Amino acid sequence: MSSPASTPGGRKRGRNANPATRKSRTFFFFNIQEDLHISVVYLPWIVPNEVDMSSPLMYGTPSSTPRGGTPARQRPDLGSVRKAPQVDLHSDQPNADGTAASEPNAGHRLVIWGTDVNVGTCKEKFQRFLQRFIDPASTEDENAGLDLNEPLYMQKLEEISVVGDPVLNVNCRHIQSFDAELYRQLICYPQEVIPTFDMAVNELFFERFPDSVLEHQIQVRPYNALKTRNMRSLNPEDIDQLITISGMVIRTSQLIPEMQEAFFQCQVCAFSARAEVDRGRIAEPAVCRHCNTTHSMALIHNRSLFSDKQMIKIQESPEDMPAGQTPHTTIVYAHNDLVDKVQPGDRVNITGIYRAVPMRVNPRQSSVKSVYKTHIDAIHFRKTDEKRLHGVDEDGEQKLFTEDRVKTLKELAAKPDVYERLSSALAPSIYEHEDIKKGILLQLFGGTRKDFSQTGRGHFRAEVNILLCGDPGTSKSQLLQYVYNLVPRGQYTSGKGSSAVGLTAYVMKDPETRQLVLQTGALVLSDNGICCIDEFDKMSDNTRSVLHEVMEQQTLSIAKAGIICQLNARTAVLAAANPVESQWNPKKTTIENIQLPHTLLSRFDLIFLMLDPQDEAYDRRLAHHLVSLYYQSEEEIEEEFLDMAVLKDYIAYARTYINPRLSEEASLALIEAYVDMRKIGSGRGMVSAYPRQLESLIRLAEAHAKVRFSEKVETIDVEEAKRLHREALKQSATDPRTGFVDISILTTGMSATARKRKEEVAQALKKLIETKGKTPAMKYQQLLDDLRGQSETAITKELFDEALRALADDDYLTVTGKTVRLLA
Amino acid sequence: MPSTHDWINEPLAVVEGMFAASQNGQSSGWEAKAVEFFVEQLKEKEAQSLVPSLNDVPLHYLKPNSLVKFRCLIQDMFDPEFYMGVYETVDPSTKAKMLRCGKYKDVTESGVDLNSKSTVTAERQTFYCVPIPGENQWAKDGYAATTSNQGRAVPSTSYVPSRQKRSYEEDEEMEVQPQKQKETHAGSQSATEQHGNGDCKRQETEAPSSQAASASHLDLNFPLPGEKGPSCLVKVYEDWDSFKLNDTLEVYGVLSVSPALSALAEEKDAFLDPTESMETAEELRVHCPPASLVPRLHMLYGKRVAHNNPLLPHASLEESSAFFSSTLGEMAAVRAELLSYFTHVLLGDALAAEYLLLHLISTVYSRRDVLPLGKFTLNLSGCPTVSSYTELLYQIIQQLVPSSFYLAMSLQNMNQMRLVPKKDYVANRLVSGALQLARNTSLFLDETQLEQGQLDATGVRNVTALGNLISWQKVDYDFNYHQMEFPCNINVLVASEGRSLLPSDCHIHLQPQVAPPRMEEYLSSIHLHPQASSQLNKFRVFLGAARLLDYSISEEVTKAVEDDFVDMRKDDPQSISADDLHRLLVVARLLSLSLGQTSLSRDSWLRAKHIETLRRSRMEQHKSVNGNEP
């Protein structure tokens, strides 16, 4: 794979016979003929013996720094750069760019043909960048363990010398902040600038570590070019420029060996000759130079040089696409060690050079199809979903906002009624349910993410989980649909149709590679988003059980088919459940109505009932709302409500940039609120709040602060959180028997009164048995009848059974079939 | 034809003339001017009908590089392509250089100087377009009648016989000849295929697609089975972002059928050209099909059409407003006739007839966030099972609406049919499904065909897709790694015995006034009396026009409706829910429109309430009979 030739330049030897070619700005291969009136100089790393030794280009030529035995390696990703000539600006004024020409050093007038890149200056600048660039604010995970106050890239070079992986990834954003001009050149002329960078970095490296031996010379891989765009915005102007696009891999080809250098041998005299592949073609020597036999040269495959190549198809990410259009695809070629770096299904950011090649002229036809083939030569891959699964990522997520947009958003945030505005903008077609909308709004914003892993508790859940229950046909599904459409990473599943694996992840054997592949389900996919689960009550218990971990720990542990891992599922859950009896029974508790385990219910911060309120004023407003829905024109609708796009941006902005912290007063208010909640219950001998409720309150208060774009949680936030929490509790945790709000309905699945009643019945039963005297065994039915006769309140069979069970637990009696036996 | 119509016969000459003029002078923006010229020419009604239509003139009658029009649906969008907008040619003998325009063309002139500096690269977008799926014969004929006379006449004078071979003929009796042509295709294609086996197939690591190798190369990817007609690759030069998938378009453009297009695809030499061999044989076949089969159309002017009813005006507002004011008066009368016709068809059930009529004029006129407004899916239960009554009903609907599709919900169909379009990544195209329909297509679901049995995974997915379509008027297209939601506007009519298993906006149980013994006789009598075509045309205009009318509710009526609602709730809160009010408002809207009233009147509101009450009381009666009731 790597060239055995170890020329002083470290690069492959160019051949004198080969006319200098390169790509022109008009996107064509250009033949520079002899008759060009510009002075053409070959780059130093190409043909050192041809270079005028007095040329300033000889500055720091590699010949001055001998490099052990480290071979160079071709960069097929950069195309036929080796033949790039340089031009003296004096004889070619039209190419003179102001910046390049105004270099004070008279020696730096030589630029690579067609560009304004001066090799010497460029190299110098890049070396300066490497030696000096410091990024104290670096948050990138790959910089972990590096001293942020030392030059970043020098540390990386050191790493290379230790690890021996000769690839230097350079963040373009760093170059831009260090030297905007260099950055511009890199973006515009990557094909010329990157080899210069390579040269610079190798010089620097072997100067510092003269003894290190690498597999091949260091290659610079820039990434994160600020021209990050989606595929849709690529246009002819981007051709031959360095671009970064994001997308999803949909197909990869197998490895294609691409011939780089052909080896020919004369059949007569065994004289050998090499021919480089030039744009997919090999110039087969017609005559043997040694014995002058014509057509005697035969290609020897085994001794030719090949490089790896792979075709990868990338499709636009679904988030980037305008509605109603199909995704675009682009072909990407990966070379050498980038081959097989990505798999179909991966989300990647690709940095590379955009190419357009005209359709080949068919020799038998005079006319050509006037279309170009476009592709991207990949220089750097960065998987985006990988990070999503394994850690907190910041930069990949950031949506870029224009300044205007930020301004409008901030103006909106400054309005005193922003909270009400936003909540009414949420699903305007659904009427009323203001508190529910407010709850969902807070869910969309979420709390502040806190990390307590140092103290052993790990992450605190920042996401707010909400359950909606209520009569069928109260637009629960519609709300869910709306939320699912609003958030970028929403998932919508129906409890009826989802299985546990569909929600979590499953392991699949790839039919092609026979590898085990982990396919993620809805909960993992909605990491950092919202997972909407409709028909929550119809979900099988098995499936529901996976939600326990997700809804508190925000992770998913998987142990199947030899894959044991923990995935992040920092998703907020918005679930909707229908009552078991199809109509909500107001005489029953929430738990009894929806028959969900209380362990799960207690993980919801807010549980709302969506019931038909059945009062006249409400009816009137509802009617008005619906009728207006049917006659207003589109424009009026626009005026009346914030449009969805603004809401989307507002949420995205707040989620990325606002991280509210509790203020002193707010903490006090929270403490007070919690103590109050505990007090309410203690009066009646029951617990009405648990730490989980306090955590909910904090999350809601933080979310409310986010709505206001405030970095501080203040008392008003706590007030609103308290109010909302109370409203939700009032709806869902009211004990129908007593009319009191009783949190234990949600935490233990039974109201405190019900528990008390159970206790009483058990005691009454015990007394009854005791009065019967020494009878070791009793009839079950008899006992029930007796108890019924004795008690003034109705005793159901269930209640009786429970009382028996309670006594059995106390080892007082046992029940065998229809007889009750006393113990002891 | 006189020379005034040169712009139809040789539109490229016009474009090139303008291009040349711009090269001499400094006048910029010749491209805009060229487009403007054609738009200007097409403003006149007769001019539009002079342009032959690809829909009704067989391809081999059309002159290459002439202006044609095509009424179509965007089935798929390919990747944008870069082409030579301007290029330079060198004459081999005189060495004279010349600038040429590459716009609206697929191939360049001979002697292209690929290294010229003056080359300008431009971008264009390709849409794969198919004729409107499910377009009924009467609509096709109606369109053909307005254009085809001139259409055939123009090329017949300047007929190019060399293009006769390899044509794709619609007519049945021509089947024999195309058979031969297909074979020649098969030959050349199989060559490509073998080729593919040697060079391309091996390189695929993607999971094998089921239809990869076996896919017929003649598969033109029509959404509905059994469709015929040309499909077309439309090249769009401007403003392609404004077009959406499933848009119905009328495209005026330059027809390009250069054999070079297909020849290039077939003769490509993979060894010489490694970049091209990366594309699979399937992909190549899809993206560069033989031009004789899938002609290219370079769009000069394209507009989205609101409907495909040939009897309604397509054009400007003034013209259509005149049309509507003339029809408004007649609407009530036509409505009565249509109602009695429907009553006759629906076995004497006037109420069901009323609802069927309302259903046929319903359309999603707006969306409030996720909620589509104006949809009115009708579930007609209690359909007699005798002698294919449902099919008869469909045939009648087919006669009235411009496009429709009959989907028998048999187990086999549900388990095997592809309803949801799916992206085929091997061929890099969107494989169409039966739910990829143009707006306002009538989808007739025949649930009486459903028998007991098991739905497999596909079946469940299909039923879910139908449910989604009905509830949200959207179809989630399957992109393998993710789904994408495409809004649609399809009128779904479910005919069933009991209440349908699919959701619906409105459910009505048919009450035949005809005694079962006489049923057979009665049904055959419906067959015997097809309506006169003038009568049918009246109905067609009525159904089309009612859908296009504007509608509003005045303040007072709003108030009255609100009061009504509050009163009804006061008496019995269970009697009417928000959903009922939704439906009532839609019914009132459709009722008003069907009467030609553009705003809701008190009377219409009461009438809507009345028929709703009738329908509900009928549902009460049937509650006990029905298994599917909650």
Short mmCIF file of C-alpha atoms in Angstrom, two decimals, chain B residues 134-451:
data_model
loop_
_atom_site.label_atom_id
_atom_site.label_comp_id
_atom_site.label_asym_id
_atom_site.label_seq_id
_atom_site.Cartn_x
_atom_site.Cartn_y
_atom_site.Cartn_z
CA GLY B 134 -56.29 6.30 -10.79
CA GLU B 135 -57.38 8.88 -13.32
CA ASN B 136 -60.64 7.72 -14.73
CA GLN B 137 -61.22 7.20 -18.38
CA TRP B 138 -63.75 9.99 -18.73
CA ALA B 139 -61.28 12.52 -17.37
CA LYS B 140 -58.59 11.28 -19.72
CA ASP B 141 -60.97 11.47 -22.64
CA GLY B 142 -62.09 14.91 -21.59
CA TYR B 143 -58.55 16.22 -21.67
CA ALA B 144 -57.75 14.44 -24.88
CA ALA B 145 -60.76 16.03 -26.53
CA THR B 146 -59.44 19.51 -25.82
CA THR B 147 -56.01 18.98 -27.30
CA SER B 148 -55.43 15.87 -29.26
CA ASN B 149 -56.84 17.08 -32.59
CA GLN B 150 -54.16 19.63 -33.03
CA GLY B 151 -51.75 17.53 -31.08
CA ARG B 152 -51.65 14.77 -33.60
CA ALA B 153 -51.81 17.11 -36.49
CA VAL B 154 -48.67 19.00 -35.71
CA PRO B 155 -46.24 16.16 -35.71
CA SER B 156 -47.94 14.25 -38.48
CA THR B 157 -46.79 16.83 -40.97
CA SER B 158 -43.25 16.68 -39.80
CA TYR B 159 -43.31 13.10 -38.81
CA VAL B 160 -40.03 11.42 -38.02
CA PRO B 161 -40.34 7.80 -38.98
CA SER B 162 -37.02 6.76 -37.56
CA ARG B 163 -38.45 7.04 -34.11
CA GLN B 164 -41.15 4.50 -34.76
CA LYS B 165 -39.18 1.64 -33.39
CA ARG B 166 -38.95 1.15 -29.69
CA SER B 167 -42.06 2.96 -28.83
CA TYR B 168 -44.21 2.32 -25.87
CA GLU B 169 -47.72 2.02 -27.10
CA GLU B 170 -50.79 2.40 -25.00
CA ASP B 171 -53.24 0.77 -27.33
CA GLU B 172 -54.04 -2.81 -26.63
CA GLU B 173 -54.08 -3.94 -30.22
CA MET B 174 -50.56 -2.75 -30.64
CA GLU B 175 -49.44 -5.20 -28.01
CA VAL B 176 -47.88 -7.51 -30.55
CA GLN B 177 -45.43 -5.01 -31.81
CA PRO B 178 -44.25 -3.73 -28.48
CA GLN B 179 -43.72 -7.31 -27.49
CA LYS B 180 -40.95 -7.43 -29.98
CA GLN B 181 -39.54 -4.19 -28.77
CA LYS B 182 -39.61 -5.34 -25.22
CA GLU B 183 -37.55 -8.29 -26.24
CA THR B 184 -34.92 -6.14 -27.78
CA HIS B 185 -34.86 -4.22 -24.56
CA ALA B 186 -34.60 -7.36 -22.59
CA GLY B 187 -31.64 -8.34 -24.63
CA SER B 188 -29.74 -5.18 -24.11
CA GLN B 189 -30.73 -5.01 -20.51
CA SER B 190 -29.64 -8.49 -19.71
CA ALA B 191 -26.29 -7.56 -21.15
CA THR B 192 -26.12 -4.79 -18.63
CA GLU B 193 -27.21 -7.16 -15.99
CA GLN B 194 -24.48 -9.66 -16.66
CA HIS B 195 -22.17 -6.83 -16.65
CA GLY B 196 -23.53 -5.84 -13.31
CA ASN B 197 -22.98 -9.31 -12.02
CA GLY B 198 -19.39 -9.11 -12.99
CA ASP B 199 -18.51 -5.71 -11.72
CA CYS B 200 -21.11 -4.16 -9.56
CA LYS B 201 -23.10 -6.73 -7.72
CA ARG B 202 -20.16 -8.10 -5.93
CA GLN B 203 -19.47 -4.74 -4.41
CA GLU B 204 -22.78 -4.44 -2.73
CA THR B 205 -22.83 -5.05 0.96
CA GLU B 206 -26.33 -3.84 1.47
CA ALA B 207 -28.87 -6.33 2.57
CA PRO B 208 -30.19 -7.85 -0.61
CA SER B 209 -33.36 -6.20 -1.65
CA SER B 210 -36.07 -8.63 -2.47
CA GLN B 211 -36.76 -7.29 -5.89
CA ALA B 212 -33.20 -6.38 -6.67
CA ALA B 213 -32.24 -8.66 -9.45
CA SER B 214 -35.59 -9.93 -10.49
CA ALA B 215 -37.20 -6.52 -10.82
CA SER B 216 -38.58 -6.05 -14.23
CA HIS B 217 -36.70 -3.40 -16.10
CA LEU B 218 -39.99 -2.27 -17.44
CA ASP B 219 -41.28 -1.46 -13.99
CA LEU B 220 -42.30 2.13 -14.35
CA ASN B 221 -43.15 2.42 -10.70
CA PHE B 222 -46.79 3.38 -10.96
CA PRO B 223 -48.47 3.76 -7.60
CA LEU B 224 -51.46 1.65 -8.57
CA PRO B 225 -51.36 -1.78 -10.13
CA GLY B 226 -52.45 -2.09 -13.71
CA GLU B 227 -51.77 1.51 -14.64
CA LYS B 228 -50.68 2.40 -18.09
CA GLY B 229 -49.28 5.42 -19.74
CA PRO B 230 -45.97 7.12 -20.10
CA SER B 231 -43.87 8.09 -17.17
CA CYS B 232 -41.41 10.85 -17.61
CA LEU B 233 -38.24 12.30 -16.16
CA VAL B 234 -38.96 15.96 -15.77
CA LYS B 235 -35.94 18.21 -15.50
CA VAL B 236 -36.69 21.32 -13.54
CA TYR B 237 -34.53 24.37 -13.93
CA GLU B 238 -36.04 26.87 -11.60
CA ASP B 239 -37.55 26.97 -8.22
CA TRP B 240 -37.62 23.25 -7.73
CA ASP B 241 -37.90 23.63 -4.00
CA SER B 242 -41.44 24.83 -4.43
CA PHE B 243 -42.57 21.48 -5.78
CA LYS B 244 -43.44 18.72 -3.45
CA LEU B 245 -43.77 15.02 -3.75
CA ASN B 246 -47.25 13.97 -4.92
CA ASP B 247 -47.98 17.37 -6.40
CA THR B 248 -50.11 17.27 -9.47
CA LEU B 249 -48.50 19.28 -12.21
CA GLU B 250 -49.11 20.40 -15.70
CA VAL B 251 -45.69 20.64 -17.26
CA TYR B 252 -44.88 22.36 -20.51
CA GLY B 253 -41.45 21.39 -21.66
CA VAL B 254 -39.09 20.27 -24.35
CA LEU B 255 -39.41 16.61 -25.14
CA SER B 256 -36.09 14.86 -25.31
CA VAL B 257 -35.89 11.30 -26.51
CA SER B 258 -32.33 11.24 -27.74
CA PRO B 259 -31.28 7.62 -28.17
CA ALA B 260 -27.92 8.66 -26.80
CA LEU B 261 -29.45 8.76 -23.36
CA SER B 262 -30.23 5.10 -23.25
CA ALA B 263 -27.26 4.15 -25.36
CA LEU B 264 -24.95 5.68 -22.84
CA ALA B 265 -26.53 3.66 -20.15
CA GLU B 266 -26.28 0.44 -22.02
CA GLU B 267 -22.89 0.75 -23.56
CA LYS B 268 -21.10 2.05 -20.57
CA ASP B 269 -17.80 0.41 -20.13
CA ALA B 270 -17.25 -0.29 -16.51
CA PHE B 271 -13.64 -1.15 -16.80
CA LEU B 272 -12.71 2.10 -18.37
CA ASP B 273 -14.75 4.08 -16.01
CA PRO B 274 -14.54 3.00 -12.42
CA THR B 275 -16.59 5.88 -11.16
CA GLU B 276 -19.59 4.87 -13.15
CA SER B 277 -19.51 1.26 -12.20
CA MET B 278 -20.20 2.26 -8.61
CA GLU B 279 -23.79 2.65 -9.44
CA THR B 280 -25.60 -0.58 -9.48
CA ALA B 281 -27.28 -1.90 -12.53
CA GLU B 282 -30.62 -1.34 -10.83
CA GLU B 283 -29.86 2.22 -10.05
CA LEU B 284 -28.73 2.94 -13.54
CA ARG B 285 -31.81 1.31 -14.91
CA VAL B 286 -33.99 3.49 -12.76
CA HIS B 287 -32.18 6.72 -13.28
CA CYS B 288 -31.34 6.35 -16.95
CA PRO B 289 -34.13 4.28 -18.45
CA PRO B 290 -34.32 4.08 -22.22
CA ALA B 291 -35.63 7.38 -23.50
CA SER B 292 -38.13 5.61 -25.71
CA LEU B 293 -39.75 4.23 -22.62
CA VAL B 294 -39.31 7.12 -20.23
CA PRO B 295 -38.84 10.30 -22.20
CA ARG B 296 -37.13 13.31 -20.67
CA LEU B 297 -39.04 16.52 -20.41
CA HIS B 298 -37.17 19.77 -19.86
CA MET B 299 -39.56 22.00 -18.09
CA LEU B 300 -40.07 25.47 -19.45
CA TYR B 301 -43.19 26.17 -17.54
CA GLY B 302 -44.96 24.12 -14.95
CA LYS B 303 -47.86 24.79 -12.70
CA ARG B 304 -49.49 22.91 -9.94
CA VAL B 305 -53.09 22.12 -10.73
CA ALA B 306 -55.79 22.13 -8.11
CA HIS B 307 -57.83 19.41 -9.74
CA ASN B 308 -57.80 17.15 -12.75
CA ASN B 309 -61.35 17.58 -13.86
CA PRO B 310 -61.35 18.50 -17.54
CA LEU B 311 -64.79 20.06 -17.25
CA LEU B 312 -63.66 22.75 -14.83
CA PRO B 313 -61.56 25.75 -15.75
CA HIS B 314 -57.94 25.50 -14.70
CA ALA B 315 -56.98 28.96 -15.48
CA SER B 316 -56.94 32.39 -13.99
CA LEU B 317 -59.23 33.67 -11.31
CA GLU B 318 -61.36 36.01 -13.43
CA GLU B 319 -62.24 33.26 -15.78
CA SER B 320 -63.12 30.80 -13.08
CA SER B 321 -65.11 33.30 -11.08
CA ALA B 322 -67.30 33.80 -14.11
CA PHE B 323 -67.63 30.08 -14.36
CA PHE B 324 -68.53 29.68 -10.73
CA SER B 325 -71.10 32.42 -10.68
CA SER B 326 -72.82 30.70 -13.57
CA THR B 327 -72.75 27.30 -11.93
CA LEU B 328 -73.75 28.47 -8.47
CA GLY B 329 -77.30 29.07 -9.53
CA GLU B 330 -77.71 25.62 -10.95
CA MET B 331 -76.13 23.82 -8.08
CA ALA B 332 -79.22 23.29 -6.00
CA ALA B 333 -81.03 21.78 -8.97
CA VAL B 334 -78.15 19.51 -9.94
CA ARG B 335 -77.81 18.51 -6.34
CA ALA B 336 -81.40 17.34 -6.22
CA GLU B 337 -80.92 15.26 -9.35
CA LEU B 338 -77.72 13.76 -8.08
CA LEU B 339 -79.36 13.01 -4.76
CA SER B 340 -82.17 11.13 -6.37
CA TYR B 341 -79.67 9.25 -8.50
CA PHE B 342 -77.68 8.29 -5.41
CA THR B 343 -80.85 7.34 -3.57
CA HIS B 344 -81.65 5.03 -6.43
CA VAL B 345 -78.17 3.55 -6.34
CA LEU B 346 -78.18 3.21 -2.56
CA LEU B 347 -81.29 1.09 -2.70
CA GLY B 348 -83.66 3.88 -1.87
CA ASP B 349 -81.87 5.17 1.22
CA ALA B 350 -82.07 8.95 0.90
CA LEU B 351 -80.11 9.70 4.05
CA ALA B 352 -77.17 7.57 2.99
CA ALA B 353 -77.34 9.23 -0.41
CA GLU B 354 -77.08 12.61 1.26
CA TYR B 355 -73.99 11.55 3.16
CA LEU B 356 -72.39 10.00 0.11
CA LEU B 357 -72.85 13.26 -1.71
CA LEU B 358 -71.27 15.21 1.12
CA HIS B 359 -68.41 12.77 1.25
CA LEU B 360 -67.66 13.18 -2.42
CA ILE B 361 -67.24 16.93 -2.18
CA SER B 362 -65.16 16.88 0.98
CA THR B 363 -61.54 17.94 0.93
CA VAL B 364 -58.87 18.80 3.47
CA TYR B 365 -58.93 22.55 3.09
CA SER B 366 -56.58 23.41 5.89
CA ARG B 367 -54.45 21.93 8.59
CA ARG B 368 -54.28 23.25 12.10
CA ASP B 369 -51.05 21.93 13.48
CA VAL B 370 -51.58 18.20 13.15
CA LEU B 371 -55.31 18.31 12.67
CA PRO B 372 -56.57 18.13 9.10
CA LEU B 373 -59.77 20.11 8.68
CA GLY B 374 -62.52 19.24 6.28
CA LYS B 375 -61.87 15.54 5.88
CA PHE B 376 -64.99 13.46 5.86
CA THR B 377 -64.31 9.76 5.76
CA LEU B 378 -67.53 7.88 5.34
CA ASN B 379 -68.14 4.37 6.56
CA LEU B 380 -71.09 2.92 4.71
CA SER B 381 -72.04 -0.19 6.59
CA GLY B 382 -74.78 -2.65 5.86
CA CYS B 383 -73.83 -3.06 2.24
CA PRO B 384 -75.64 -6.04 0.78
CA THR B 385 -73.28 -8.84 -0.01
CA VAL B 386 -75.15 -9.96 -3.03
CA SER B 387 -73.86 -9.78 -6.57
CA SER B 388 -70.94 -7.50 -5.92
CA TYR B 389 -72.95 -4.50 -4.87
CA THR B 390 -69.84 -2.69 -3.67
CA GLU B 391 -68.17 -3.03 -7.04
CA LEU B 392 -71.22 -1.61 -8.69
CA LEU B 393 -71.15 1.29 -6.30
CA TYR B 394 -67.52 1.90 -7.12
CA GLN B 395 -68.23 1.87 -10.83
CA ILE B 396 -70.78 4.58 -10.31
CA ILE B 397 -68.38 6.70 -8.27
CA GLN B 398 -65.76 6.11 -10.92
CA GLN B 399 -68.06 7.70 -13.44
CA LEU B 400 -68.31 10.83 -11.35
CA VAL B 401 -64.90 11.64 -9.91
CA PRO B 402 -61.78 12.36 -11.95
CA SER B 403 -59.58 9.86 -10.15
CA SER B 404 -60.40 6.99 -7.89
CA PHE B 405 -59.10 3.64 -6.76
CA TYR B 406 -60.89 0.52 -5.63
CA LEU B 407 -59.06 -1.38 -2.91
CA ALA B 408 -60.58 -4.70 -1.99
CA MET B 409 -59.59 -5.27 1.61
CA SER B 410 -59.27 -9.00 1.20
CA LEU B 411 -56.85 -10.76 3.49
CA GLN B 412 -54.64 -11.53 0.59
CA ASN B 413 -54.55 -7.94 -0.55
CA MET B 414 -53.89 -6.65 2.91
CA ASN B 415 -51.08 -9.10 3.47
CA GLN B 416 -49.44 -8.71 0.12
CA MET B 417 -50.12 -5.34 -1.33
CA ARG B 418 -47.68 -2.54 -0.97
CA LEU B 419 -49.72 0.35 0.28
CA VAL B 420 -46.98 2.52 1.74
CA PRO B 421 -44.22 3.72 -0.57
CA LYS B 422 -40.83 2.42 0.40
CA LYS B 423 -37.38 3.63 -0.44
CA ASP B 424 -35.32 1.08 -2.30
CA TYR B 425 -31.76 1.99 -1.57
CA VAL B 426 -30.29 -0.42 -4.08
CA ALA B 427 -32.00 1.24 -6.98
CA ASN B 428 -32.10 4.54 -5.11
CA ARG B 429 -35.71 5.25 -5.75
CA LEU B 430 -38.97 5.45 -3.95
CA VAL B 431 -40.92 2.31 -4.76
CA SER B 432 -44.46 3.47 -4.98
CA GLY B 433 -47.42 2.11 -3.09
CA ALA B 434 -51.15 2.28 -3.53
CA LEU B 435 -51.46 5.11 -1.03
CA GLN B 436 -49.30 7.44 -3.06
CA LEU B 437 -52.23 9.24 -4.57
CA ALA B 438 -52.89 12.69 -5.88
CA ARG B 439 -55.05 15.05 -3.90
CA ASN B 440 -58.77 14.45 -3.89
CA THR B 441 -58.49 10.96 -5.21
CA SER B 442 -61.37 8.81 -4.07
CA LEU B 443 -60.16 5.71 -2.32
CA PHE B 444 -62.86 3.08 -2.10
CA LEU B 445 -62.11 0.49 0.57
CA ASP B 446 -64.22 -2.58 0.18
CA GLU B 447 -64.32 -4.24 3.55
CA THR B 448 -66.97 -6.71 2.52
CA GLN B 449 -64.13 -8.61 0.88
CA LEU B 450 -62.47 -9.16 4.22
CA GLU B 451 -62.86 -12.64 5.59
#
